[in-house]
Amino acid sequence: MQDILDQIVATVGASADRGKVADYIPQLACIDANQFAITVALADGRIFSAGDSQQLFSIQSISKAFTLTIALGKLGDAVWSRVGREPSGDPFNSIVQLEHEHGKPRNPFINAGAIAIADAILMGHQPKETLAEILQFVRFIAADDSISIDEKVARSEQSRGDRNASLAHFMASFGRLDNPVDCVLGTYFHHCSIAMNTQQLAKAGLFLVDNGRNPVSGTRVVSTQRARRINSLMLMCGHYDGSGEFAFRVGLPGKSGVGGGILAIAPGKASIAVWSPGLDDVGNSKLGTAALEKLVQHTGWSIFG
Ligand code: GLN
């Protein structure tokens, strides 16, 4: 495994065409696109890394897999009255479907859906309390208490948050938000701004590898059925309008973020985190995807056999 990862860093990680860093969040616009990292956390507890695997980055939308897990824990199947579970085929920040579908987002991973999930888990609490709860959950699944929120990134996104504010107000106009829009957006921007490295992120994904239970510690995080469902949503919706392409090329459930990270799950085998800040045209890590494609070619881990 170490040889495979070293080879991926030396080939994919050295590509000249690295995509474009997200620049609509000013704080992300200045990230060095030459960084690259990959970590594989195996179900047997061994962890392999290559590249800049200690470097913290903004997990952005990868956090939506964690907030969905928390929401399902709190609300159970009532989550599905707030968000759907179909791929959108539209960009992550699109507003067009929302009008046709009466303010109910297609799935929990597009921005509108994740904002609805942030609203669901707020349950009348202050954003601070809810953020503490989200952070506690992420620290617990990653077994790492040092994980925190990058305030600068959160404030930076908030300062340019017109599109997400539009989505939230539009949903509120359909009576779909229980909490004040400002509180919901503050919670959303901050959970997107959790900073992690690929080692922490790969460890955080382990509960999705072994039917909802961390195979290393033996701790159960969610039920088997819930883990399967989260994985299926990641496969179908985790890369927005690039989800089909990701399934075609990689064949694993995965969740991407505009910070350039991707968390991918090989059920029964491993949790994999990759990071390369440059994005493709639809906002998914360009080299991150290529790295996962290579890894799956070497390991045969595609869920499609
Ligand atoms: N915080 C980002 C946003 O709302 C998350 C988007 C993403 O990672 N795809 O635009």
PDB file of C-alpha atoms and ligand atoms in Angstrom:
ATOM      1  CA  MET A   1       0.000   0.000   0.000  1.00  0.00           C
ATOM      2  CA  GLN A   2       2.801   2.440   0.835  1.00  0.00           C
ATOM      3  CA  ASP A   3       4.354   1.789  -2.604  1.00  0.00           C
ATOM      4  CA  ILE A   4       1.029   2.442  -4.316  1.00  0.00           C
ATOM      5  CA  LEU A   5       0.537   5.739  -2.454  1.00  0.00           C
ATOM      6  CA  ASP A   6       4.124   6.874  -3.084  1.00  0.00           C
ATOM      7  CA  GLN A   7       3.614   6.131  -6.751  1.00  0.00           C
ATOM      8  CA  ILE A   8       0.343   8.101  -6.812  1.00  0.00           C
ATOM      9  CA  VAL A   9       2.075  11.114  -5.232  1.00  0.00           C
ATOM     10  CA  ALA A  10       4.948  10.876  -7.718  1.00  0.00           C
ATOM     11  CA  THR A  11       2.662  10.620 -10.770  1.00  0.00           C
ATOM     12  CA  VAL A  12      -0.804  12.109 -10.178  1.00  0.00           C
ATOM     13  CA  GLY A  13       0.458  14.462  -7.465  1.00  0.00           C
ATOM     14  CA  ALA A  14       3.038  15.912  -9.826  1.00  0.00           C
ATOM     15  CA  SER A  15       0.600  16.685 -12.691  1.00  0.00           C
ATOM     16  CA  ALA A  16       0.944  20.089 -14.293  1.00  0.00           C
ATOM     17  CA  ASP A  17      -2.792  20.525 -14.908  1.00  0.00           C
ATOM     18  CA  ARG A  18      -4.040  20.839 -11.328  1.00  0.00           C
ATOM     19  CA  GLY A  19      -7.424  22.550 -11.791  1.00  0.00           C
ATOM     20  CA  LYS A  20      -8.383  25.834 -10.179  1.00  0.00           C
ATOM     21  CA  VAL A  21      -8.686  26.626  -6.472  1.00  0.00           C
ATOM     22  CA  ALA A  22     -12.079  27.885  -5.279  1.00  0.00           C
ATOM     23  CA  ASP A  23     -11.862  31.653  -5.367  1.00  0.00           C
ATOM     24  CA  TYR A  24     -15.389  32.633  -4.381  1.00  0.00           C
ATOM     25  CA  ILE A  25     -14.288  32.113  -0.770  1.00  0.00           C
ATOM     26  CA  PRO A  26     -11.425  34.661  -0.514  1.00  0.00           C
ATOM     27  CA  GLN A  27      -9.627  32.693   2.188  1.00  0.00           C
ATOM     28  CA  LEU A  28      -9.464  29.620  -0.077  1.00  0.00           C
ATOM     29  CA  ALA A  29      -8.268  31.611  -3.099  1.00  0.00           C
ATOM     30  CA  CYS A  30      -4.775  31.958  -1.638  1.00  0.00           C
ATOM     31  CA  ILE A  31      -4.158  28.240  -0.965  1.00  0.00           C
ATOM     32  CA  ASP A  32      -1.102  26.808  -2.736  1.00  0.00           C
ATOM     33  CA  ALA A  33      -2.451  24.478  -5.455  1.00  0.00           C
ATOM     34  CA  ASN A  34       0.758  22.441  -5.474  1.00  0.00           C
ATOM     35  CA  GLN A  35      -0.118  20.596  -2.282  1.00  0.00           C
ATOM     36  CA  PHE A  36      -1.273  16.999  -2.486  1.00  0.00           C
ATOM     37  CA  ALA A  37      -2.016  14.319   0.107  1.00  0.00           C
ATOM     38  CA  ILE A  38      -3.529  10.879   0.382  1.00  0.00           C
ATOM     39  CA  THR A  39      -4.277   8.683   3.395  1.00  0.00           C
ATOM     40  CA  VAL A  40      -5.723   5.180   3.441  1.00  0.00           C
ATOM     41  CA  ALA A  41      -7.101   3.964   6.786  1.00  0.00           C
ATOM     42  CA  LEU A  42      -7.582   0.217   6.496  1.00  0.00           C
ATOM     43  CA  ALA A  43     -10.321  -1.647   8.338  1.00  0.00           C
ATOM     44  CA  ASP A  44      -7.617  -3.533  10.268  1.00  0.00           C
ATOM     45  CA  GLY A  45      -6.328  -0.297  11.816  1.00  0.00           C
ATOM     46  CA  ARG A  46      -3.249   0.261   9.671  1.00  0.00           C
ATOM     47  CA  ILE A  47      -2.898   3.747   8.213  1.00  0.00           C
ATOM     48  CA  PHE A  48      -0.822   4.661   5.167  1.00  0.00           C
ATOM     49  CA  SER A  49      -0.167   8.195   3.961  1.00  0.00           C
ATOM     50  CA  ALA A  50       1.828  10.013   1.329  1.00  0.00           C
ATOM     51  CA  GLY A  51       2.322  13.672   0.452  1.00  0.00           C
ATOM     52  CA  ASP A  52       1.190  16.560   2.674  1.00  0.00           C
ATOM     53  CA  SER A  53      -0.965  14.380   4.908  1.00  0.00           C
ATOM     54  CA  GLN A  54      -0.341  16.508   8.026  1.00  0.00           C
ATOM     55  CA  GLN A  55      -1.380  19.741   6.358  1.00  0.00           C
ATOM     56  CA  LEU A  56      -4.769  21.040   7.502  1.00  0.00           C
ATOM     57  CA  PHE A  57      -7.294  22.083   4.856  1.00  0.00           C
ATOM     58  CA  SER A  58     -10.888  23.262   4.829  1.00  0.00           C
ATOM     59  CA  ILE A  59     -13.147  20.211   4.569  1.00  0.00           C
ATOM     60  CA  GLN A  60     -16.063  22.333   3.289  1.00  0.00           C
ATOM     61  CA  SER A  61     -18.835  20.104   1.923  1.00  0.00           C
ATOM     62  CA  ILE A  62     -17.292  16.913   3.257  1.00  0.00           C
ATOM     63  CA  SER A  63     -18.733  18.123   6.574  1.00  0.00           C
ATOM     64  CA  LYS A  64     -22.198  17.536   5.074  1.00  0.00           C
ATOM     65  CA  ALA A  65     -21.715  13.775   5.422  1.00  0.00           C
ATOM     66  CA  PHE A  66     -21.150  14.326   9.146  1.00  0.00           C
ATOM     67  CA  THR A  67     -24.052  16.739   9.674  1.00  0.00           C
ATOM     68  CA  LEU A  68     -26.363  14.340   7.824  1.00  0.00           C
ATOM     69  CA  THR A  69     -25.255  11.579  10.205  1.00  0.00           C
ATOM     70  CA  ILE A  70     -25.994  13.814  13.199  1.00  0.00           C
ATOM     71  CA  ALA A  71     -29.394  14.835  11.778  1.00  0.00           C
ATOM     72  CA  LEU A  72     -30.375  11.198  11.211  1.00  0.00           C
ATOM     73  CA  GLY A  73     -29.399  10.470  14.810  1.00  0.00           C
ATOM     74  CA  LYS A  74     -31.606  13.273  16.094  1.00  0.00           C
ATOM     75  CA  LEU A  75     -34.597  13.111  13.762  1.00  0.00           C
ATOM     76  CA  GLY A  76     -34.457   9.626  12.260  1.00  0.00           C
ATOM     77  CA  ASP A  77     -36.491   9.233   9.078  1.00  0.00           C
ATOM     78  CA  ALA A  78     -38.183  12.607   9.685  1.00  0.00           C
ATOM     79  CA  VAL A  79     -35.076  14.032   7.952  1.00  0.00           C
ATOM     80  CA  TRP A  80     -36.634  12.930   4.664  1.00  0.00           C
ATOM     81  CA  SER A  81     -39.561  15.294   5.037  1.00  0.00           C
ATOM     82  CA  ARG A  82     -36.988  18.130   4.897  1.00  0.00           C
ATOM     83  CA  VAL A  83     -34.660  16.966   2.132  1.00  0.00           C
ATOM     84  CA  GLY A  84     -34.965  14.417  -0.667  1.00  0.00           C
ATOM     85  CA  ARG A  85     -32.536  11.697  -1.629  1.00  0.00           C
ATOM     86  CA  GLU A  86     -32.198  12.007  -5.382  1.00  0.00           C
ATOM     87  CA  PRO A  87     -29.197  13.313  -7.300  1.00  0.00           C
ATOM     88  CA  SER A  88     -29.797  16.867  -8.495  1.00  0.00           C
ATOM     89  CA  GLY A  89     -27.731  16.898 -11.682  1.00  0.00           C
ATOM     90  CA  ASP A  90     -27.261  20.607 -10.974  1.00  0.00           C
ATOM     91  CA  PRO A  91     -24.354  22.628  -9.549  1.00  0.00           C
ATOM     92  CA  PHE A  92     -23.928  22.478  -5.764  1.00  0.00           C
ATOM     93  CA  ASN A  93     -25.191  26.016  -5.246  1.00  0.00           C
ATOM     94  CA  SER A  94     -28.056  25.950  -7.781  1.00  0.00           C
ATOM     95  CA  ILE A  95     -31.413  27.468  -6.873  1.00  0.00           C
ATOM     96  CA  VAL A  96     -33.507  26.396  -9.904  1.00  0.00           C
ATOM     97  CA  GLN A  97     -34.961  23.113  -8.607  1.00  0.00           C
ATOM     98  CA  LEU A  98     -35.976  24.693  -5.322  1.00  0.00           C
ATOM     99  CA  GLU A  99     -38.812  26.681  -6.858  1.00  0.00           C
ATOM    100  CA  HIS A 100     -40.258  23.736  -8.776  1.00  0.00           C
ATOM    101  CA  GLU A 101     -39.967  21.526  -5.719  1.00  0.00           C
ATOM    102  CA  HIS A 102     -41.543  23.948  -3.241  1.00  0.00           C
ATOM    103  CA  GLY A 103     -38.387  24.729  -1.321  1.00  0.00           C
ATOM    104  CA  LYS A 104     -37.496  21.097  -0.566  1.00  0.00           C
ATOM    105  CA  PRO A 105     -33.884  20.425  -1.605  1.00  0.00           C
ATOM    106  CA  ARG A 106     -33.224  17.346  -3.721  1.00  0.00           C
ATOM    107  CA  ASN A 107     -30.669  15.853  -1.356  1.00  0.00           C
ATOM    108  CA  PRO A 108     -28.716  16.673   1.828  1.00  0.00           C
ATOM    109  CA  PHE A 109     -25.424  17.337   0.021  1.00  0.00           C
ATOM    110  CA  ILE A 110     -26.254  20.199  -2.325  1.00  0.00           C
ATOM    111  CA  ASN A 111     -25.925  23.519  -0.486  1.00  0.00           C
ATOM    112  CA  ALA A 112     -29.674  24.011  -0.066  1.00  0.00           C
ATOM    113  CA  GLY A 113     -29.978  20.506   1.387  1.00  0.00           C
ATOM    114  CA  ALA A 114     -27.101  20.981   3.802  1.00  0.00           C
ATOM    115  CA  ILE A 115     -28.564  24.314   4.932  1.00  0.00           C
ATOM    116  CA  ALA A 116     -31.864  22.506   5.617  1.00  0.00           C
ATOM    117  CA  ILE A 117     -29.915  19.892   7.603  1.00  0.00           C
ATOM    118  CA  ALA A 118     -28.159  22.621   9.625  1.00  0.00           C
ATOM    119  CA  ASP A 119     -31.623  24.007  10.407  1.00  0.00           C
ATOM    120  CA  ALA A 120     -32.828  20.555  11.443  1.00  0.00           C
ATOM    121  CA  ILE A 121     -30.027  19.985  13.924  1.00  0.00           C
ATOM    122  CA  LEU A 122     -30.201  23.488  15.404  1.00  0.00           C
ATOM    123  CA  MET A 123     -33.592  22.664  16.987  1.00  0.00           C
ATOM    124  CA  GLY A 124     -33.888  26.091  18.561  1.00  0.00           C
ATOM    125  CA  HIS A 125     -30.396  26.022  20.076  1.00  0.00           C
ATOM    126  CA  GLN A 126     -27.801  28.726  19.622  1.00  0.00           C
ATOM    127  CA  PRO A 127     -25.414  28.107  16.679  1.00  0.00           C
ATOM    128  CA  LYS A 128     -22.533  27.968  19.175  1.00  0.00           C
ATOM    129  CA  GLU A 129     -24.045  24.994  20.989  1.00  0.00           C
ATOM    130  CA  THR A 130     -24.842  23.161  17.770  1.00  0.00           C
ATOM    131  CA  LEU A 131     -21.356  23.810  16.400  1.00  0.00           C
ATOM    132  CA  ALA A 132     -19.852  22.468  19.603  1.00  0.00           C
ATOM    133  CA  GLU A 133     -21.945  19.342  19.116  1.00  0.00           C
ATOM    134  CA  ILE A 134     -20.868  18.942  15.477  1.00  0.00           C
ATOM    135  CA  LEU A 135     -17.232  19.422  16.422  1.00  0.00           C
ATOM    136  CA  GLN A 136     -17.541  16.940  19.271  1.00  0.00           C
ATOM    137  CA  PHE A 137     -18.967  14.360  16.870  1.00  0.00           C
ATOM    138  CA  VAL A 138     -16.192  14.873  14.317  1.00  0.00           C
ATOM    139  CA  ARG A 139     -13.532  14.664  17.057  1.00  0.00           C
ATOM    140  CA  PHE A 140     -15.158  11.474  18.338  1.00  0.00           C
ATOM    141  CA  ILE A 141     -15.302   9.669  14.970  1.00  0.00           C
ATOM    142  CA  ALA A 142     -11.745  10.761  14.125  1.00  0.00           C
ATOM    143  CA  ALA A 143     -10.551  10.007  17.679  1.00  0.00           C
ATOM    144  CA  ASP A 144      -8.754  13.357  17.638  1.00  0.00           C
ATOM    145  CA  ASP A 145      -9.586  16.211  19.998  1.00  0.00           C
ATOM    146  CA  SER A 146      -7.376  18.704  18.208  1.00  0.00           C
ATOM    147  CA  ILE A 147      -9.812  19.148  15.285  1.00  0.00           C
ATOM    148  CA  SER A 148     -11.302  22.643  15.149  1.00  0.00           C
ATOM    149  CA  ILE A 149     -13.039  25.247  13.045  1.00  0.00           C
ATOM    150  CA  ASP A 150     -11.039  27.781  11.030  1.00  0.00           C
ATOM    151  CA  GLU A 151     -12.829  30.998  11.982  1.00  0.00           C
ATOM    152  CA  LYS A 152     -11.086  32.968   9.256  1.00  0.00           C
ATOM    153  CA  VAL A 153     -12.495  30.710   6.553  1.00  0.00           C
ATOM    154  CA  ALA A 154     -15.974  30.873   8.085  1.00  0.00           C
ATOM    155  CA  ARG A 155     -15.910  34.667   8.213  1.00  0.00           C
ATOM    156  CA  SER A 156     -14.477  34.832   4.722  1.00  0.00           C
ATOM    157  CA  GLU A 157     -17.310  32.732   3.313  1.00  0.00           C
ATOM    158  CA  GLN A 158     -19.896  34.659   5.313  1.00  0.00           C
ATOM    159  CA  SER A 159     -18.624  37.912   3.803  1.00  0.00           C
ATOM    160  CA  ARG A 160     -19.400  36.556   0.320  1.00  0.00           C
ATOM    161  CA  GLY A 161     -22.346  34.389   1.269  1.00  0.00           C
ATOM    162  CA  ASP A 162     -25.024  35.952  -0.929  1.00  0.00           C
ATOM    163  CA  ARG A 163     -25.787  32.785  -2.848  1.00  0.00           C
ATOM    164  CA  ASN A 164     -26.215  30.612   0.233  1.00  0.00           C
ATOM    165  CA  ALA A 165     -28.217  33.391   1.889  1.00  0.00           C
ATOM    166  CA  SER A 166     -30.504  33.391  -1.164  1.00  0.00           C
ATOM    167  CA  LEU A 167     -31.010  29.641  -0.899  1.00  0.00           C
ATOM    168  CA  ALA A 168     -31.809  29.927   2.815  1.00  0.00           C
ATOM    169  CA  HIS A 169     -34.237  32.832   2.407  1.00  0.00           C
ATOM    170  CA  PHE A 170     -35.922  31.077  -0.495  1.00  0.00           C
ATOM    171  CA  MET A 171     -36.476  27.960   1.615  1.00  0.00           C
ATOM    172  CA  ALA A 172     -37.677  30.128   4.502  1.00  0.00           C
ATOM    173  CA  SER A 173     -40.232  31.697   2.153  1.00  0.00           C
ATOM    174  CA  PHE A 174     -41.764  28.221   1.750  1.00  0.00           C
ATOM    175  CA  GLY A 175     -41.880  27.897   5.529  1.00  0.00           C
ATOM    176  CA  ARG A 176     -39.190  25.242   5.446  1.00  0.00           C
ATOM    177  CA  LEU A 177     -36.784  26.610   8.063  1.00  0.00           C
ATOM    178  CA  ASP A 178     -37.531  26.446  11.792  1.00  0.00           C
ATOM    179  CA  ASN A 179     -34.718  28.762  12.905  1.00  0.00           C
ATOM    180  CA  PRO A 180     -33.741  32.327  11.916  1.00  0.00           C
ATOM    181  CA  VAL A 181     -31.876  32.380   8.589  1.00  0.00           C
ATOM    182  CA  ASP A 182     -28.828  34.079  10.157  1.00  0.00           C
ATOM    183  CA  CYS A 183     -28.435  31.316  12.753  1.00  0.00           C
ATOM    184  CA  VAL A 184     -28.814  28.599  10.121  1.00  0.00           C
ATOM    185  CA  LEU A 185     -26.263  30.209   7.798  1.00  0.00           C
ATOM    186  CA  GLY A 186     -23.805  30.864  10.626  1.00  0.00           C
ATOM    187  CA  THR A 187     -23.982  27.188  11.590  1.00  0.00           C
ATOM    188  CA  TYR A 188     -23.593  26.066   7.974  1.00  0.00           C
ATOM    189  CA  PHE A 189     -20.602  28.313   7.173  1.00  0.00           C
ATOM    190  CA  HIS A 190     -18.831  27.266  10.346  1.00  0.00           C
ATOM    191  CA  HIS A 191     -19.267  23.524   9.933  1.00  0.00           C
ATOM    192  CA  CYS A 192     -17.980  23.869   6.356  1.00  0.00           C
ATOM    193  CA  SER A 193     -14.901  25.558   7.849  1.00  0.00           C
ATOM    194  CA  ILE A 194     -13.754  22.612   9.962  1.00  0.00           C
ATOM    195  CA  ALA A 195     -10.048  22.124   9.243  1.00  0.00           C
ATOM    196  CA  MET A 196      -8.617  18.608   9.008  1.00  0.00           C
ATOM    197  CA  ASN A 197      -5.747  16.793   7.374  1.00  0.00           C
ATOM    198  CA  THR A 198      -6.103  13.620   5.318  1.00  0.00           C
ATOM    199  CA  GLN A 199      -5.011  11.435   8.244  1.00  0.00           C
ATOM    200  CA  GLN A 200      -7.760  12.791  10.478  1.00  0.00           C
ATOM    201  CA  LEU A 201     -10.338  12.668   7.693  1.00  0.00           C
ATOM    202  CA  ALA A 202      -9.588   9.074   6.712  1.00  0.00           C
ATOM    203  CA  LYS A 203      -9.949   8.042  10.355  1.00  0.00           C
ATOM    204  CA  ALA A 204     -13.236   9.949  10.618  1.00  0.00           C
ATOM    205  CA  GLY A 205     -14.663   7.911   7.715  1.00  0.00           C
ATOM    206  CA  LEU A 206     -13.916   4.526   9.274  1.00  0.00           C
ATOM    207  CA  PHE A 207     -17.398   4.087  10.739  1.00  0.00           C
ATOM    208  CA  LEU A 208     -18.779   3.976   7.193  1.00  0.00           C
ATOM    209  CA  VAL A 209     -16.379   1.159   6.247  1.00  0.00           C
ATOM    210  CA  ASP A 210     -17.701  -1.453   8.644  1.00  0.00           C
ATOM    211  CA  ASN A 211     -21.508  -1.224   8.753  1.00  0.00           C
ATOM    212  CA  GLY A 212     -21.675   1.802  11.029  1.00  0.00           C
ATOM    213  CA  ARG A 213     -19.100   0.574  13.513  1.00  0.00           C
ATOM    214  CA  ASN A 214     -15.520   1.745  13.778  1.00  0.00           C
ATOM    215  CA  PRO A 215     -13.631  -1.469  12.914  1.00  0.00           C
ATOM    216  CA  VAL A 216     -10.572  -0.389  14.884  1.00  0.00           C
ATOM    217  CA  SER A 217     -12.118   0.712  18.189  1.00  0.00           C
ATOM    218  CA  GLY A 218     -15.237  -1.460  17.843  1.00  0.00           C
ATOM    219  CA  THR A 219     -17.432   1.544  18.707  1.00  0.00           C
ATOM    220  CA  ARG A 220     -20.809   1.649  16.981  1.00  0.00           C
ATOM    221  CA  VAL A 221     -21.626   5.091  15.534  1.00  0.00           C
ATOM    222  CA  VAL A 222     -24.750   4.348  13.461  1.00  0.00           C
ATOM    223  CA  SER A 223     -26.795   1.259  12.589  1.00  0.00           C
ATOM    224  CA  THR A 224     -25.829  -0.962   9.662  1.00  0.00           C
ATOM    225  CA  GLN A 225     -28.806   0.236   7.648  1.00  0.00           C
ATOM    226  CA  ARG A 226     -27.969   3.889   8.300  1.00  0.00           C
ATOM    227  CA  ALA A 227     -24.349   3.450   7.252  1.00  0.00           C
ATOM    228  CA  ARG A 228     -25.495   1.807   4.009  1.00  0.00           C
ATOM    229  CA  ARG A 229     -27.872   4.641   3.316  1.00  0.00           C
ATOM    230  CA  ILE A 230     -25.258   7.347   3.976  1.00  0.00           C
ATOM    231  CA  ASN A 231     -22.880   5.523   1.624  1.00  0.00           C
ATOM    232  CA  SER A 232     -25.553   5.262  -1.065  1.00  0.00           C
ATOM    233  CA  LEU A 233     -26.259   8.988  -0.808  1.00  0.00           C
ATOM    234  CA  MET A 234     -22.546   9.723  -1.065  1.00  0.00           C
ATOM    235  CA  LEU A 235     -22.343   7.599  -4.201  1.00  0.00           C
ATOM    236  CA  MET A 236     -25.366   9.211  -5.866  1.00  0.00           C
ATOM    237  CA  CYS A 237     -25.060  12.814  -4.681  1.00  0.00           C
ATOM    238  CA  GLY A 238     -21.644  13.318  -3.048  1.00  0.00           C
ATOM    239  CA  HIS A 239     -20.083  15.021  -6.065  1.00  0.00           C
ATOM    240  CA  TYR A 240     -23.119  17.078  -7.198  1.00  0.00           C
ATOM    241  CA  ASP A 241     -23.406  17.166 -10.982  1.00  0.00           C
ATOM    242  CA  GLY A 242     -20.116  15.252 -11.102  1.00  0.00           C
ATOM    243  CA  SER A 243     -21.509  12.276  -9.150  1.00  0.00           C
ATOM    244  CA  GLY A 244     -22.080  10.134 -12.239  1.00  0.00           C
ATOM    245  CA  GLU A 245     -18.571  10.827 -13.484  1.00  0.00           C
ATOM    246  CA  PHE A 246     -17.086   9.996 -10.062  1.00  0.00           C
ATOM    247  CA  ALA A 247     -19.023   6.704  -9.873  1.00  0.00           C
ATOM    248  CA  PHE A 248     -17.897   5.900 -13.415  1.00  0.00           C
ATOM    249  CA  ARG A 249     -14.235   6.639 -12.803  1.00  0.00           C
ATOM    250  CA  VAL A 250     -13.793   5.626  -9.155  1.00  0.00           C
ATOM    251  CA  GLY A 251     -16.780   3.473  -8.204  1.00  0.00           C
ATOM    252  CA  LEU A 252     -16.842   4.328  -4.501  1.00  0.00           C
ATOM    253  CA  PRO A 253     -19.162   6.381  -2.293  1.00  0.00           C
ATOM    254  CA  GLY A 254     -17.427   9.732  -1.912  1.00  0.00           C
ATOM    255  CA  LYS A 255     -17.977  13.244  -0.603  1.00  0.00           C
ATOM    256  CA  SER A 256     -16.069  16.169  -2.020  1.00  0.00           C
ATOM    257  CA  GLY A 257     -15.544  19.721  -0.811  1.00  0.00           C
ATOM    258  CA  VAL A 258     -14.427  22.924  -2.541  1.00  0.00           C
ATOM    259  CA  GLY A 259     -11.354  22.956  -0.278  1.00  0.00           C
ATOM    260  CA  GLY A 260     -10.118  20.178  -2.580  1.00  0.00           C
ATOM    261  CA  GLY A 261     -10.674  17.252  -0.253  1.00  0.00           C
ATOM    262  CA  ILE A 262     -12.518  14.012  -0.970  1.00  0.00           C
ATOM    263  CA  LEU A 263     -13.502  11.322   1.526  1.00  0.00           C
ATOM    264  CA  ALA A 264     -14.134   7.981  -0.180  1.00  0.00           C
ATOM    265  CA  ILE A 265     -15.343   4.756   1.399  1.00  0.00           C
ATOM    266  CA  ALA A 266     -14.410   1.275   0.218  1.00  0.00           C
ATOM    267  CA  PRO A 267     -16.926  -0.775   2.245  1.00  0.00           C
ATOM    268  CA  GLY A 268     -15.278  -3.528   4.249  1.00  0.00           C
ATOM    269  CA  LYS A 269     -11.849  -2.362   3.128  1.00  0.00           C
ATOM    270  CA  ALA A 270     -10.820   1.206   3.874  1.00  0.00           C
ATOM    271  CA  SER A 271     -11.609   4.855   4.378  1.00  0.00           C
ATOM    272  CA  ILE A 272      -9.608   7.068   2.036  1.00  0.00           C
ATOM    273  CA  ALA A 273      -8.973  10.802   2.181  1.00  0.00           C
ATOM    274  CA  VAL A 274      -7.315  12.754  -0.608  1.00  0.00           C
ATOM    275  CA  TRP A 275      -6.551  16.436  -0.909  1.00  0.00           C
ATOM    276  CA  SER A 276      -5.470  18.588  -3.803  1.00  0.00           C
ATOM    277  CA  PRO A 277      -6.849  22.139  -3.770  1.00  0.00           C
ATOM    278  CA  GLY A 278      -7.343  22.575  -7.529  1.00  0.00           C
ATOM    279  CA  LEU A 279     -10.910  21.850  -8.675  1.00  0.00           C
ATOM    280  CA  ASP A 280     -12.445  20.656 -11.941  1.00  0.00           C
ATOM    281  CA  ASP A 281     -15.252  22.492 -13.747  1.00  0.00           C
ATOM    282  CA  VAL A 282     -17.972  21.307 -11.353  1.00  0.00           C
ATOM    283  CA  GLY A 283     -16.015  22.006  -8.157  1.00  0.00           C
ATOM    284  CA  ASN A 284     -14.541  18.605  -7.292  1.00  0.00           C
ATOM    285  CA  SER A 285     -10.819  18.061  -6.654  1.00  0.00           C
ATOM    286  CA  LYS A 286      -9.221  17.381 -10.009  1.00  0.00           C
ATOM    287  CA  LEU A 287      -6.160  15.453  -8.877  1.00  0.00           C
ATOM    288  CA  GLY A 288      -8.006  14.015  -5.887  1.00  0.00           C
ATOM    289  CA  THR A 289     -10.376  12.255  -8.261  1.00  0.00           C
ATOM    290  CA  ALA A 290      -7.499  11.096 -10.462  1.00  0.00           C
ATOM    291  CA  ALA A 291      -5.689   9.756  -7.375  1.00  0.00           C
ATOM    292  CA  LEU A 292      -8.715   7.758  -6.263  1.00  0.00           C
ATOM    293  CA  GLU A 293      -9.143   6.400  -9.785  1.00  0.00           C
ATOM    294  CA  LYS A 294      -5.536   5.177  -9.688  1.00  0.00           C
ATOM    295  CA  LEU A 295      -5.891   3.726  -6.201  1.00  0.00           C
ATOM    296  CA  VAL A 296      -8.970   1.729  -7.213  1.00  0.00           C
ATOM    297  CA  GLN A 297      -7.187   0.453 -10.335  1.00  0.00           C
ATOM    298  CA  HIS A 298      -4.396  -0.854  -8.108  1.00  0.00           C
ATOM    299  CA  THR A 299      -6.565  -2.302  -5.346  1.00  0.00           C
ATOM    300  CA  GLY A 300      -9.710  -3.433  -7.194  1.00  0.00           C
ATOM    301  CA  TRP A 301     -11.815  -1.730  -4.506  1.00  0.00           C
ATOM    302  CA  SER A 302     -14.610  -0.475  -6.789  1.00  0.00           C
ATOM    303  CA  ILE A 303     -17.973  -1.482  -5.301  1.00  0.00           C
ATOM    304  CA  PHE A 304     -18.933  -2.572  -8.809  1.00  0.00           C
ATOM    305  CA  GLY A 305     -16.464  -5.457  -8.749  1.00  0.00           C
TER     306      GLY A 305
HETATM  307  N1  GLN B   1     -19.235  26.161   1.995  1.00  0.00           N
HETATM  308  C1  GLN B   1     -19.279  25.891   0.577  1.00  0.00           C
HETATM  309  C2  GLN B   1     -20.460  26.626  -0.021  1.00  0.00           C
HETATM  310  O1  GLN B   1     -21.453  26.730   0.634  1.00  0.00           O
HETATM  311  C3  GLN B   1     -19.393  24.418   0.363  1.00  0.00           C
HETATM  312  C4  GLN B   1     -19.480  24.046  -1.094  1.00  0.00           C
HETATM  313  C5  GLN B   1     -18.710  22.812  -1.439  1.00  0.00           C
HETATM  314  O2  GLN B   1     -17.774  22.401  -0.757  1.00  0.00           O
HETATM  315  N2  GLN B   1     -19.052  22.225  -2.567  1.00  0.00           N
HETATM  316  O3  GLN B   1     -20.428  27.070  -1.132  1.00  0.00           O
END
